[in-house]
mmCIF file of C-alpha atoms and ligand atoms in Angstrom:
data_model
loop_
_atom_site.group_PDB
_atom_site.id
_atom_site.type_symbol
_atom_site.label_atom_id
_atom_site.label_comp_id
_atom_site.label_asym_id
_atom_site.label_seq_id
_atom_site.Cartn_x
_atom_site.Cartn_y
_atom_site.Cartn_z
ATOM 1 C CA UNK A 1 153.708 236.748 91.265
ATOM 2 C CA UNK A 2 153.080 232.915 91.216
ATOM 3 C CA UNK A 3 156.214 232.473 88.698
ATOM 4 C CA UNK A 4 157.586 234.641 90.574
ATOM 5 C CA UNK A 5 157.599 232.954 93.449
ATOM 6 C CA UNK A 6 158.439 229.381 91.596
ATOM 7 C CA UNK A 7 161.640 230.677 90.252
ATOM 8 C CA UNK A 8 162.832 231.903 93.442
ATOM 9 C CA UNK A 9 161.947 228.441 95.165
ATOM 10 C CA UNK A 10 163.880 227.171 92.375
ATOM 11 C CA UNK A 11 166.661 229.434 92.964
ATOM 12 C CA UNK A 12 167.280 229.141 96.682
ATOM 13 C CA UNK A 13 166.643 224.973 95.870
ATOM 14 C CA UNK A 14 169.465 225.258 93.266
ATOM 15 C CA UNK A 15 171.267 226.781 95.994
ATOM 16 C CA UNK A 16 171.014 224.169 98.700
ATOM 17 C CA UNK A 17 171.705 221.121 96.125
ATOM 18 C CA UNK A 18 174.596 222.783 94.943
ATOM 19 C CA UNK A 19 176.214 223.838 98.480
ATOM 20 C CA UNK A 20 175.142 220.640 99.970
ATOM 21 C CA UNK A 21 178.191 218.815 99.186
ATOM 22 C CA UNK A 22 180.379 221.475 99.245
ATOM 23 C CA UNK A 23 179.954 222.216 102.916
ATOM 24 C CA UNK A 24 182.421 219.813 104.791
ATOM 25 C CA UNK A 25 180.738 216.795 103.642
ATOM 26 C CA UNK A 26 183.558 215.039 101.841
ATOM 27 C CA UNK A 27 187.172 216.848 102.544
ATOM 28 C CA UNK A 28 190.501 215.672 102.313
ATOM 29 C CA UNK A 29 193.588 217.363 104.328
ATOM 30 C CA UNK A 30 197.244 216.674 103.971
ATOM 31 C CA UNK A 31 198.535 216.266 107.589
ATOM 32 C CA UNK A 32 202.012 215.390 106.322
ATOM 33 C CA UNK A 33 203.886 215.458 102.691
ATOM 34 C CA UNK A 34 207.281 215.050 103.126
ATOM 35 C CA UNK A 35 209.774 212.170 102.573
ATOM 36 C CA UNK A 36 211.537 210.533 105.444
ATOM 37 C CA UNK A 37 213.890 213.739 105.275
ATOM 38 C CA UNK A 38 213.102 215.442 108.679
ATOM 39 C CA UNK A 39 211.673 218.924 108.769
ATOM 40 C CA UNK A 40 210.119 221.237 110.392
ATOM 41 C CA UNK A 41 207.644 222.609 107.778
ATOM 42 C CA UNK A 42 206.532 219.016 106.264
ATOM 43 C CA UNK A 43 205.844 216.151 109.032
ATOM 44 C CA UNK A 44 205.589 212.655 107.908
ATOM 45 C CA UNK A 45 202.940 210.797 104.866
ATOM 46 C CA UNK A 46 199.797 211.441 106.116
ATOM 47 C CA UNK A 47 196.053 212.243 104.901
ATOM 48 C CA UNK A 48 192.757 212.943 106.403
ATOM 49 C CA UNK A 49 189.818 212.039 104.416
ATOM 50 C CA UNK A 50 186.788 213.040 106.359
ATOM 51 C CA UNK A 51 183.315 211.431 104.412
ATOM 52 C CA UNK A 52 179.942 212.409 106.316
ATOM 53 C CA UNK A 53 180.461 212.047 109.895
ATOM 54 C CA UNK A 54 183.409 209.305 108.916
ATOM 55 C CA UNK A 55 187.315 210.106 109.515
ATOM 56 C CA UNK A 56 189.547 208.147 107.638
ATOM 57 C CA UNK A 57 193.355 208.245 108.394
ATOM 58 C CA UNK A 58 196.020 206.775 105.514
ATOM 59 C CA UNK A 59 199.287 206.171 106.556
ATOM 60 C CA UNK A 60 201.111 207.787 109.798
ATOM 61 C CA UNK A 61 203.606 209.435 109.521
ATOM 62 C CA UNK A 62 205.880 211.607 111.970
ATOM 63 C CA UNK A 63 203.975 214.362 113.798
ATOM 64 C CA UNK A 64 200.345 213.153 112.902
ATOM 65 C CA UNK A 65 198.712 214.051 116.299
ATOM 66 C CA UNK A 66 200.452 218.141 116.199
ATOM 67 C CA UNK A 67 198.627 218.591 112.800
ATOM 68 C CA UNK A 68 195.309 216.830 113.811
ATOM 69 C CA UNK A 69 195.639 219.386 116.391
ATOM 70 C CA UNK A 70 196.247 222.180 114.353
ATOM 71 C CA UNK A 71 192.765 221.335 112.693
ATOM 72 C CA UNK A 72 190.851 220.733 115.720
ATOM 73 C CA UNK A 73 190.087 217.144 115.122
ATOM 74 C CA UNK A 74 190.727 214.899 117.840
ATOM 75 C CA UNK A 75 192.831 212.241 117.749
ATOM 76 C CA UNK A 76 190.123 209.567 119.367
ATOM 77 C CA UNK A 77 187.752 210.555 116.905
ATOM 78 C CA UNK A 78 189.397 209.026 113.805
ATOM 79 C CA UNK A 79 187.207 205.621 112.827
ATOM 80 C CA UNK A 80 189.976 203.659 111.161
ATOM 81 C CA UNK A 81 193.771 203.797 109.967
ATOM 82 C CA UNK A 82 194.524 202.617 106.155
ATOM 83 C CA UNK A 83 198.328 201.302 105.869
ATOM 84 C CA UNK A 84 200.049 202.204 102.219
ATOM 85 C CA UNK A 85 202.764 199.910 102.905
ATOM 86 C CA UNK A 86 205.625 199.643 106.166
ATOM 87 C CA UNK A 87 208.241 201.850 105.016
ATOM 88 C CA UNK A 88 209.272 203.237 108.658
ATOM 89 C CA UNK A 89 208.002 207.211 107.667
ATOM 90 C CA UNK A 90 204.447 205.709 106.983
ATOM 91 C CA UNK A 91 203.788 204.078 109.723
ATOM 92 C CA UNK A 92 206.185 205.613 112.569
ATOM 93 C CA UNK A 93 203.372 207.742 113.949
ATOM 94 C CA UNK A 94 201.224 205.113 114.650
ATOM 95 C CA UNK A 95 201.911 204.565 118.698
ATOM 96 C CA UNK A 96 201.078 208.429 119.038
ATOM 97 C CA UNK A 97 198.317 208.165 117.024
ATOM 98 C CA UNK A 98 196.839 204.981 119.199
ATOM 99 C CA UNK A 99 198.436 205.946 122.869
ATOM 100 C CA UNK A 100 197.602 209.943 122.321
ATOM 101 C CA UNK A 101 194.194 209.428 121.228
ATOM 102 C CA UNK A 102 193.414 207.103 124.062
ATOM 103 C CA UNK A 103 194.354 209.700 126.665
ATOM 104 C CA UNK A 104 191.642 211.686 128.917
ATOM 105 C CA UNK A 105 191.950 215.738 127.257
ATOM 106 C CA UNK A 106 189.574 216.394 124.481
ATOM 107 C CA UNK A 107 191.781 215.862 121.927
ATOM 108 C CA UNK A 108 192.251 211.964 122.764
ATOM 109 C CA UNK A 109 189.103 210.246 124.489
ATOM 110 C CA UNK A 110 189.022 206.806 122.544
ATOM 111 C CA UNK A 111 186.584 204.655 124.357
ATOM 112 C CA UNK A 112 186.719 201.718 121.393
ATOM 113 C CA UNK A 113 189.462 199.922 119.950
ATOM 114 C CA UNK A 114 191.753 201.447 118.205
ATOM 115 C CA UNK A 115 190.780 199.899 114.068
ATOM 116 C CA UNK A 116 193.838 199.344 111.673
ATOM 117 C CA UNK A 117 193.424 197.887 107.760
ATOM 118 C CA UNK A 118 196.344 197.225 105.596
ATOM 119 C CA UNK A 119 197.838 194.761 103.617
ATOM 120 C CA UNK A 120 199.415 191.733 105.239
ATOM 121 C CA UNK A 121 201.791 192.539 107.660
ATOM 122 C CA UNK A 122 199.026 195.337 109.834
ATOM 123 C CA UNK A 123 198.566 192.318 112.073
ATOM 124 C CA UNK A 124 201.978 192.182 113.357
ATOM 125 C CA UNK A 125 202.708 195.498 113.428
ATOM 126 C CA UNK A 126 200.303 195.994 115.467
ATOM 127 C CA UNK A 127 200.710 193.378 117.439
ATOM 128 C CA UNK A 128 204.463 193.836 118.012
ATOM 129 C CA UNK A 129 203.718 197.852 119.193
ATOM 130 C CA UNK A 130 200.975 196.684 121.644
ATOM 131 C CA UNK A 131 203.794 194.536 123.105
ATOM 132 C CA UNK A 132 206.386 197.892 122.804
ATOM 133 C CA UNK A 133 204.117 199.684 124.467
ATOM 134 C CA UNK A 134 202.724 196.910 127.122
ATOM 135 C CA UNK A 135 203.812 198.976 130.360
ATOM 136 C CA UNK A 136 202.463 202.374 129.349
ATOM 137 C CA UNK A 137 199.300 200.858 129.389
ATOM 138 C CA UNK A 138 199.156 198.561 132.026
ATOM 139 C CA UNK A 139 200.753 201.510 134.114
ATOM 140 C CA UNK A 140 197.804 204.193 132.454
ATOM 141 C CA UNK A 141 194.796 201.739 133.064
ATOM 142 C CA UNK A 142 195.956 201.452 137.194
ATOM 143 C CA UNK A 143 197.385 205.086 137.064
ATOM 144 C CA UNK A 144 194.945 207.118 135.371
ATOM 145 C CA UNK A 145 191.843 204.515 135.170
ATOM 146 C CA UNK A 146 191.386 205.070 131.371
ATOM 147 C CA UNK A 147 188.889 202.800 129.612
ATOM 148 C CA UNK A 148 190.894 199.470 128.470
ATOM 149 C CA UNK A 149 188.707 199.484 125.531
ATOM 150 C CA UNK A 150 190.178 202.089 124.256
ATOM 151 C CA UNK A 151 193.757 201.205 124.345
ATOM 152 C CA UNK A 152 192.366 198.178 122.244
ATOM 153 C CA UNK A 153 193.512 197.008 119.066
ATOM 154 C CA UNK A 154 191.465 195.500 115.850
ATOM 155 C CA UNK A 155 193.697 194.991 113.300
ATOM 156 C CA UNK A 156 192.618 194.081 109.738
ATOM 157 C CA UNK A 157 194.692 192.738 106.492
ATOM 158 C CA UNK A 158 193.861 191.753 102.815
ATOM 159 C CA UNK A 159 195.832 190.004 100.473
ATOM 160 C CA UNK A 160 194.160 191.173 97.359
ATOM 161 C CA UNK A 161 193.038 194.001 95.292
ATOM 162 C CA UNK A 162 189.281 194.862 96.523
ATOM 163 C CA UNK A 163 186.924 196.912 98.939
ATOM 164 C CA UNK A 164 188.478 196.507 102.339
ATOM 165 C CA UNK A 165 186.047 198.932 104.011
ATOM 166 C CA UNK A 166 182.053 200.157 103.635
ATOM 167 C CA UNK A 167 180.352 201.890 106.078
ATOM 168 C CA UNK A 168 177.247 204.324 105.746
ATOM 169 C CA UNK A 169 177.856 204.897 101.874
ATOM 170 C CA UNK A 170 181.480 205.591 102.293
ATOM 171 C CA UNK A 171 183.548 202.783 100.840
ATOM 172 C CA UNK A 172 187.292 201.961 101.022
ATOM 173 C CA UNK A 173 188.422 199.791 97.946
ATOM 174 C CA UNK A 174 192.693 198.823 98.016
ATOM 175 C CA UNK A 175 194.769 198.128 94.836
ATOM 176 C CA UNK A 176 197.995 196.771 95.271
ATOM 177 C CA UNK A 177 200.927 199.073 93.432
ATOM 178 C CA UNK A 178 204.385 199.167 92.182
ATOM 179 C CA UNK A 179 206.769 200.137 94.927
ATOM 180 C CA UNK A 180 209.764 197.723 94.229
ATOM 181 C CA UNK A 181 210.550 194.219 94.347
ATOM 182 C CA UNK A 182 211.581 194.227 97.681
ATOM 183 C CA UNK A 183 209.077 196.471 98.974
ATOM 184 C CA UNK A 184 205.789 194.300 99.315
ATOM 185 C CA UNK A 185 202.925 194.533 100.123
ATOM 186 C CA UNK A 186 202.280 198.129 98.375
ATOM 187 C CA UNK A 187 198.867 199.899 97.830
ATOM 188 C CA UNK A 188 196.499 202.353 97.039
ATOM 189 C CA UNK A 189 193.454 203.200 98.035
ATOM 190 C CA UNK A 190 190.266 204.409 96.761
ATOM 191 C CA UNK A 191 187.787 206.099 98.744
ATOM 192 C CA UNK A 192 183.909 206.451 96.977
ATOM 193 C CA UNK A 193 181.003 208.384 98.739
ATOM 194 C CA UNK A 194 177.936 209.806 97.070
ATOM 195 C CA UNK A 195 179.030 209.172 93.489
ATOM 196 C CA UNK A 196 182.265 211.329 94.459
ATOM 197 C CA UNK A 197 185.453 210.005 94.658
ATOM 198 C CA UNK A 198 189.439 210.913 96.439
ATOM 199 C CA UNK A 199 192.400 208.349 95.101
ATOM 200 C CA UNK A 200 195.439 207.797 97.286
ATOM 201 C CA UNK A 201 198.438 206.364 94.797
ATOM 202 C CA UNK A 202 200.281 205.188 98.022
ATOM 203 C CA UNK A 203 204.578 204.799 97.528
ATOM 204 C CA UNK A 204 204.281 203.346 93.661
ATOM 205 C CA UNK A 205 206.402 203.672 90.170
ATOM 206 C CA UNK A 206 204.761 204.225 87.128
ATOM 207 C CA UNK A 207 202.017 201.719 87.644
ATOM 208 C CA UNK A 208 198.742 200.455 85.209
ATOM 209 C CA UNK A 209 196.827 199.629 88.297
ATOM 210 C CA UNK A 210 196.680 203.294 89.834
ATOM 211 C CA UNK A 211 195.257 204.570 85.970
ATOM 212 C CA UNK A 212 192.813 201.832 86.388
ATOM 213 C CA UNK A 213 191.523 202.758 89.921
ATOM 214 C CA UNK A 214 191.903 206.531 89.655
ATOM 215 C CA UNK A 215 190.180 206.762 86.322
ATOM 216 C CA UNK A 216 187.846 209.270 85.997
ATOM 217 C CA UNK A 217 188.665 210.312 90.000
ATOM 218 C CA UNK A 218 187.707 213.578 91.637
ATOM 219 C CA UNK A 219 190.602 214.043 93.073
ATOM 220 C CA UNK A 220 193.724 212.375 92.686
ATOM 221 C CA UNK A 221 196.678 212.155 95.754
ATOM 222 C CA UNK A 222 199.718 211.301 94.163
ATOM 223 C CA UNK A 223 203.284 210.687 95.384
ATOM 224 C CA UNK A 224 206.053 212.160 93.102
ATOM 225 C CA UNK A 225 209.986 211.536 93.390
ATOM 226 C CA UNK A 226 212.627 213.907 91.643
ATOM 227 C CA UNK A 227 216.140 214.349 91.257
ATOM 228 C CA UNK A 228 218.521 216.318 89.146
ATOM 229 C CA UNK A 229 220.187 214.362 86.130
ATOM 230 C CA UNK A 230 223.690 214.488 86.951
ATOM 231 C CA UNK A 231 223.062 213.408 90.797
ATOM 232 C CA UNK A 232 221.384 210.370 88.813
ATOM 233 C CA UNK A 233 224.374 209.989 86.785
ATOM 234 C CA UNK A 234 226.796 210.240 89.505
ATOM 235 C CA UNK A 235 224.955 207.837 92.142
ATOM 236 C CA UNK A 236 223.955 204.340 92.154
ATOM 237 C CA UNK A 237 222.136 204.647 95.255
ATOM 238 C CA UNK A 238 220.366 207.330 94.033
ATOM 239 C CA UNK A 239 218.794 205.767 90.975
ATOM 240 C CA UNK A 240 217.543 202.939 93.173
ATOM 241 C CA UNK A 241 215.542 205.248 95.398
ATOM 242 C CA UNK A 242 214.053 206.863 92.198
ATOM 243 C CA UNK A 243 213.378 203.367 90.574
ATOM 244 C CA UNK A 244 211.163 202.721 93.823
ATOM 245 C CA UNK A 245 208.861 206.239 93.065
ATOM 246 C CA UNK A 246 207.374 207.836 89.898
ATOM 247 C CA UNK A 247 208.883 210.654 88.113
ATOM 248 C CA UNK A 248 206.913 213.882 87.536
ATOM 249 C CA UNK A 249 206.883 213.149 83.642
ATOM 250 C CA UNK A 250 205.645 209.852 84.821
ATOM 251 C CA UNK A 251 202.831 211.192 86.676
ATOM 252 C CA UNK A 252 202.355 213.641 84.236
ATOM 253 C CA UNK A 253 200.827 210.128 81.987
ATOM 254 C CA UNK A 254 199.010 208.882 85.045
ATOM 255 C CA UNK A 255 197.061 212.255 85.133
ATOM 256 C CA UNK A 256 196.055 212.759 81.629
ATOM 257 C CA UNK A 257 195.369 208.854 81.311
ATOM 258 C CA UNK A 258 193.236 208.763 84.623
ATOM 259 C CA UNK A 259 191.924 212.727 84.069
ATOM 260 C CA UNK A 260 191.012 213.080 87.633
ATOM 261 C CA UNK A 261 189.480 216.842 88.438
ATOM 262 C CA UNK A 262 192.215 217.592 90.382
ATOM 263 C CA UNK A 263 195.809 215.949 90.426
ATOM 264 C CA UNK A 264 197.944 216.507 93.663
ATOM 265 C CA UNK A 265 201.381 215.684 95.001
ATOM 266 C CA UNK A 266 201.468 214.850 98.917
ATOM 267 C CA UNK A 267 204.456 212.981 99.194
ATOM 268 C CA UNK A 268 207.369 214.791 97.611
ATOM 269 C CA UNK A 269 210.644 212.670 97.171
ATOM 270 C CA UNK A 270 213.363 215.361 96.166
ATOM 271 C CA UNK A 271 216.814 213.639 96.011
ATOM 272 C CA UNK A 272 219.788 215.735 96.962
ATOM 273 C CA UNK A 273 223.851 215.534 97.594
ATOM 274 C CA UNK A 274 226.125 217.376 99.680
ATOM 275 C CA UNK A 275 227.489 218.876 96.009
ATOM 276 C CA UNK A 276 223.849 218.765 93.998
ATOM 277 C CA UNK A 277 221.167 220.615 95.478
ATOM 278 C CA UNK A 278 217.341 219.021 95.082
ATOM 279 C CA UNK A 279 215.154 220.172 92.121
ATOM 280 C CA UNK A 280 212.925 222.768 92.940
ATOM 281 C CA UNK A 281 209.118 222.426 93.146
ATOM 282 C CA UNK A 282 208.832 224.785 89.851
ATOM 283 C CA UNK A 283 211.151 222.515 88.224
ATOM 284 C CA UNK A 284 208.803 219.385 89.642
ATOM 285 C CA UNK A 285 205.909 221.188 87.817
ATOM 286 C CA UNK A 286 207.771 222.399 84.968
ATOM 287 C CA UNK A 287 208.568 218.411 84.170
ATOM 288 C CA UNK A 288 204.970 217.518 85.060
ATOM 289 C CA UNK A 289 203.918 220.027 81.962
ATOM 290 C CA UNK A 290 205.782 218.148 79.704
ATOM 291 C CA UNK A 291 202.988 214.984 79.465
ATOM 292 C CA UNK A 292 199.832 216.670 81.591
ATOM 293 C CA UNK A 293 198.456 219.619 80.910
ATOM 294 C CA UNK A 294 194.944 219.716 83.497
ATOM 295 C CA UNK A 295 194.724 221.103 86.868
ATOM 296 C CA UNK A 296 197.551 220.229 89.420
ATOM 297 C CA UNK A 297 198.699 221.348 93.099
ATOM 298 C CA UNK A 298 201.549 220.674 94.619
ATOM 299 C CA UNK A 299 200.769 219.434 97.933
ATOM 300 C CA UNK A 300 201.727 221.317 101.480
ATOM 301 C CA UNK A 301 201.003 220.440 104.832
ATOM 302 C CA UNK A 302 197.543 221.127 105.921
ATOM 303 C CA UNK A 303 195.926 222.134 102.675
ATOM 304 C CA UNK A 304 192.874 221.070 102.509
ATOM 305 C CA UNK A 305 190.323 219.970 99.327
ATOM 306 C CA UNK A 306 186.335 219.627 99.167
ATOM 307 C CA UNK A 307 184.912 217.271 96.550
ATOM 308 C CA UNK A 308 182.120 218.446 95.507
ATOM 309 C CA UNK A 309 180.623 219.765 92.385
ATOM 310 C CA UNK A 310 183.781 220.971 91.266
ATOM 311 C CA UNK A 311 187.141 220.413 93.528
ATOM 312 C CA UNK A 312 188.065 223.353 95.854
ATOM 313 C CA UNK A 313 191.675 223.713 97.329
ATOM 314 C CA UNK A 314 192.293 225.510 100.507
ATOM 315 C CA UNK A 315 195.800 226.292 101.765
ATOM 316 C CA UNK A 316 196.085 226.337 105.496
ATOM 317 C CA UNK A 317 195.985 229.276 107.366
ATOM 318 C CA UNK A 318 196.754 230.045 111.137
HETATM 319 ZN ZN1 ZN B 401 207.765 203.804 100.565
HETATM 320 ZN ZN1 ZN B 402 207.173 206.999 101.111
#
C-alpha cells in the first residue's frame, strides 16, 4: 500500500514538473509576419515573447495593437520594446503601440514610461515621435487627465553584441546581423529563461553570427525571403532586395547548423511582378528541404509556441 502510495506521489510529482513549464510560462506569439506588402491577413513584423509574468515586444510593425487585442493582452502591459533594425515596417507601429497603450480602457492603462532598447538610432526615433506626437499629448494630459508618466519615454541603445536586458531570470542578449551594407545597425536577439531559450534572427542574410547565438535554441524565429528564378533573372531591383534577406536553402544551413527544436519563419519576403507571380509557401518549404531536414513551421499571424519540455505550436483560433 506504502509503494503504492510512493509511486503515485511520484506520478502526480512527475506530472506537475513536467506541466510546469508548459502552462503559459514561456510563450511566444507572432502578432505580425508579413513583409512591408500590405494585407489584410498578415499585419506588420511583430512578436510577443511572454517569460513569467514578463512581456517582451520585438519590432512593431503595422497593426500591433488589433492583434494584441485579439489575444487579450493589453497594450500597457507590455514591459519593454526590442528594435531589429529601422526599416519603416518594423518600427511603424510604434506611436500606436506607445499612444494606445497609454489611453484609459483596459486594453491601454500605462501608468510608467513607455521602455524602448535597440541598437543606436532607438534614441532618436523615439525622440523625434515624442516630438510628432507633442500635441496629442499635451491636448490628452489637459483633456482626459491621463497620468504623464505614462506617456513617458525611456529609450535605450547598444552599440555592441551583448545582454541588453535581465530581469527576474529572463534575459535579453542582442547580436548584430547581416542585413546589407546600407542597412545598419541590424540585430537579433536572444531571449534565455529557465535554461529555455526563443531566438529572433531579426532582417539578416546568411549570417555566422545568428548560427552562433541560436545554437542549440529551443525555438528558432527566422525571417526568410523568396523569389522565382526568372523574376531574379529579369530584375535588378529584385536581386538587391533578396541580397538584403536569406534564402530558404540558406536557412535551410542555419537550421541544421544551429539545430534549434523548432525552426520558424515569421517574416516572409515573397518577391513578385505584375507578369511573375510569388513562390508559394510549399515551394518556400520544398527549397528549405533541400539543406534541413528537422522540424519547421511556417509562420502565420497569431500562432502561438510554448517552450517547454518539448516545443508546442498552436495556430490561432477565433
Ligand atoms: Zn529590413
Ligand atoms: Zn523586414
Amino acid at each position: 500500500m506504502k509503494s503504492m502510495l510512493r509511486i503515485a506521489v511520484a506520478f502526480f510529482a512527475a506530472i506537475l514538473a513536467s506541466t510546469g513549464y508548459a502552462q503559459g510560462d514561456f510563450k511566444v506569439t507572432l502578432l505580425g509576419t508579413a513583409s512591408p506588402t500590405p494585407r489584410p491577413d498578415r499585419f506588420g513584423p511583430s512578436t510577443l515573447v511572454e517569460a513569467g509574468d514578463q512581456k517582451l515586444l520585438f519590432d512593431a510593425g503595422r497593426g500591433v495593437p488589433i492583434r494584441l487585442r485579439q489575444i487579450g493582452v493589453p497594450i500597457g502591459r507590455l514591459d519593454v520594446l526590442f528594435i531589429t533594425h529601422y526599416h519603416s515596417d518594423h518600427v511603424s507601429g510604434i506611436p500606436d503601440v506607445w499612444l494606445t497603450g497609454w489611453l484609459a480602457p483596459p486594453y491601454g492603462r500605462r501608468t510608467s514610461p513607455f521602455r524602448v532598447i535597440g541598437p543606436v538610432g532607438a534614441k532618436a526615433l523615439m525622440e523625434n515621435l515624442q516630438r510628432a506626437y507633442a500635441l496629442d499629448v499635451k491636448i490628452r494630459l489637459e483633456d482626459e487627465k491621463l497620468p504623464p508618466e505614462g506617456a513617458a519615454v525611456a529609450a535605450e541603445e547598444f552599440d555592441k553584441d551583448g545582454v541588453v536586458y535581465e530581469k527576474n531570470g529572463v534575459k535579453v542578449t542582442a547580436f548584430a546581423v547581416e542585413h546589407g551594407a546600407a542597412i545598419k545597425p541590424a540585430v537579433g536577439y536572444r531571449v534565455d529563461y529557465k535554461g529555455r531559450s526563443v531566438t529572433l534572427s531579426g532582417d539578416t542574410r546568411y549570417d555566422e553570427n545568428v548560427v552562433k547565438h541560436a545554437s542549440g535554441t529551443d525555438l528558432l524565429i527566422h525571417e526568410v525571403g523568396a523569389a522565382r528564378p526568372e523574376l531574379l533573372a529579369a530584375s535588378v531591383p529584385m536581386q538587391r532586395i533578396i541580397a538584403h534577406h536569406t534564402t530558404p536553402r540558406e536557412a535551410g544551413q542555419v537550421f541544421s547548423r544551429a539545430k534549434p527544436k523548432l525552426a520558424v519563419y515569421a517574416h516572409i519576403v515573397l518577391l513578385s511582378s505584375e507578369k511573375i507571380a510569388e513562390p508559394t509557401l510549399d515551394d518556400v518549404v520544398a527549397e528549405t528541404r533541400q539543406t534541413y531536414a528537422g522540424p519547421l513551421v511556417v509562420g502565420e499571424d497569431l500562432m502561438s509556441f510554448e517552450i517547454g519540455d518539448t516545443v508546442s505550436v498552436k495556430p490561432y483560433k477565433k
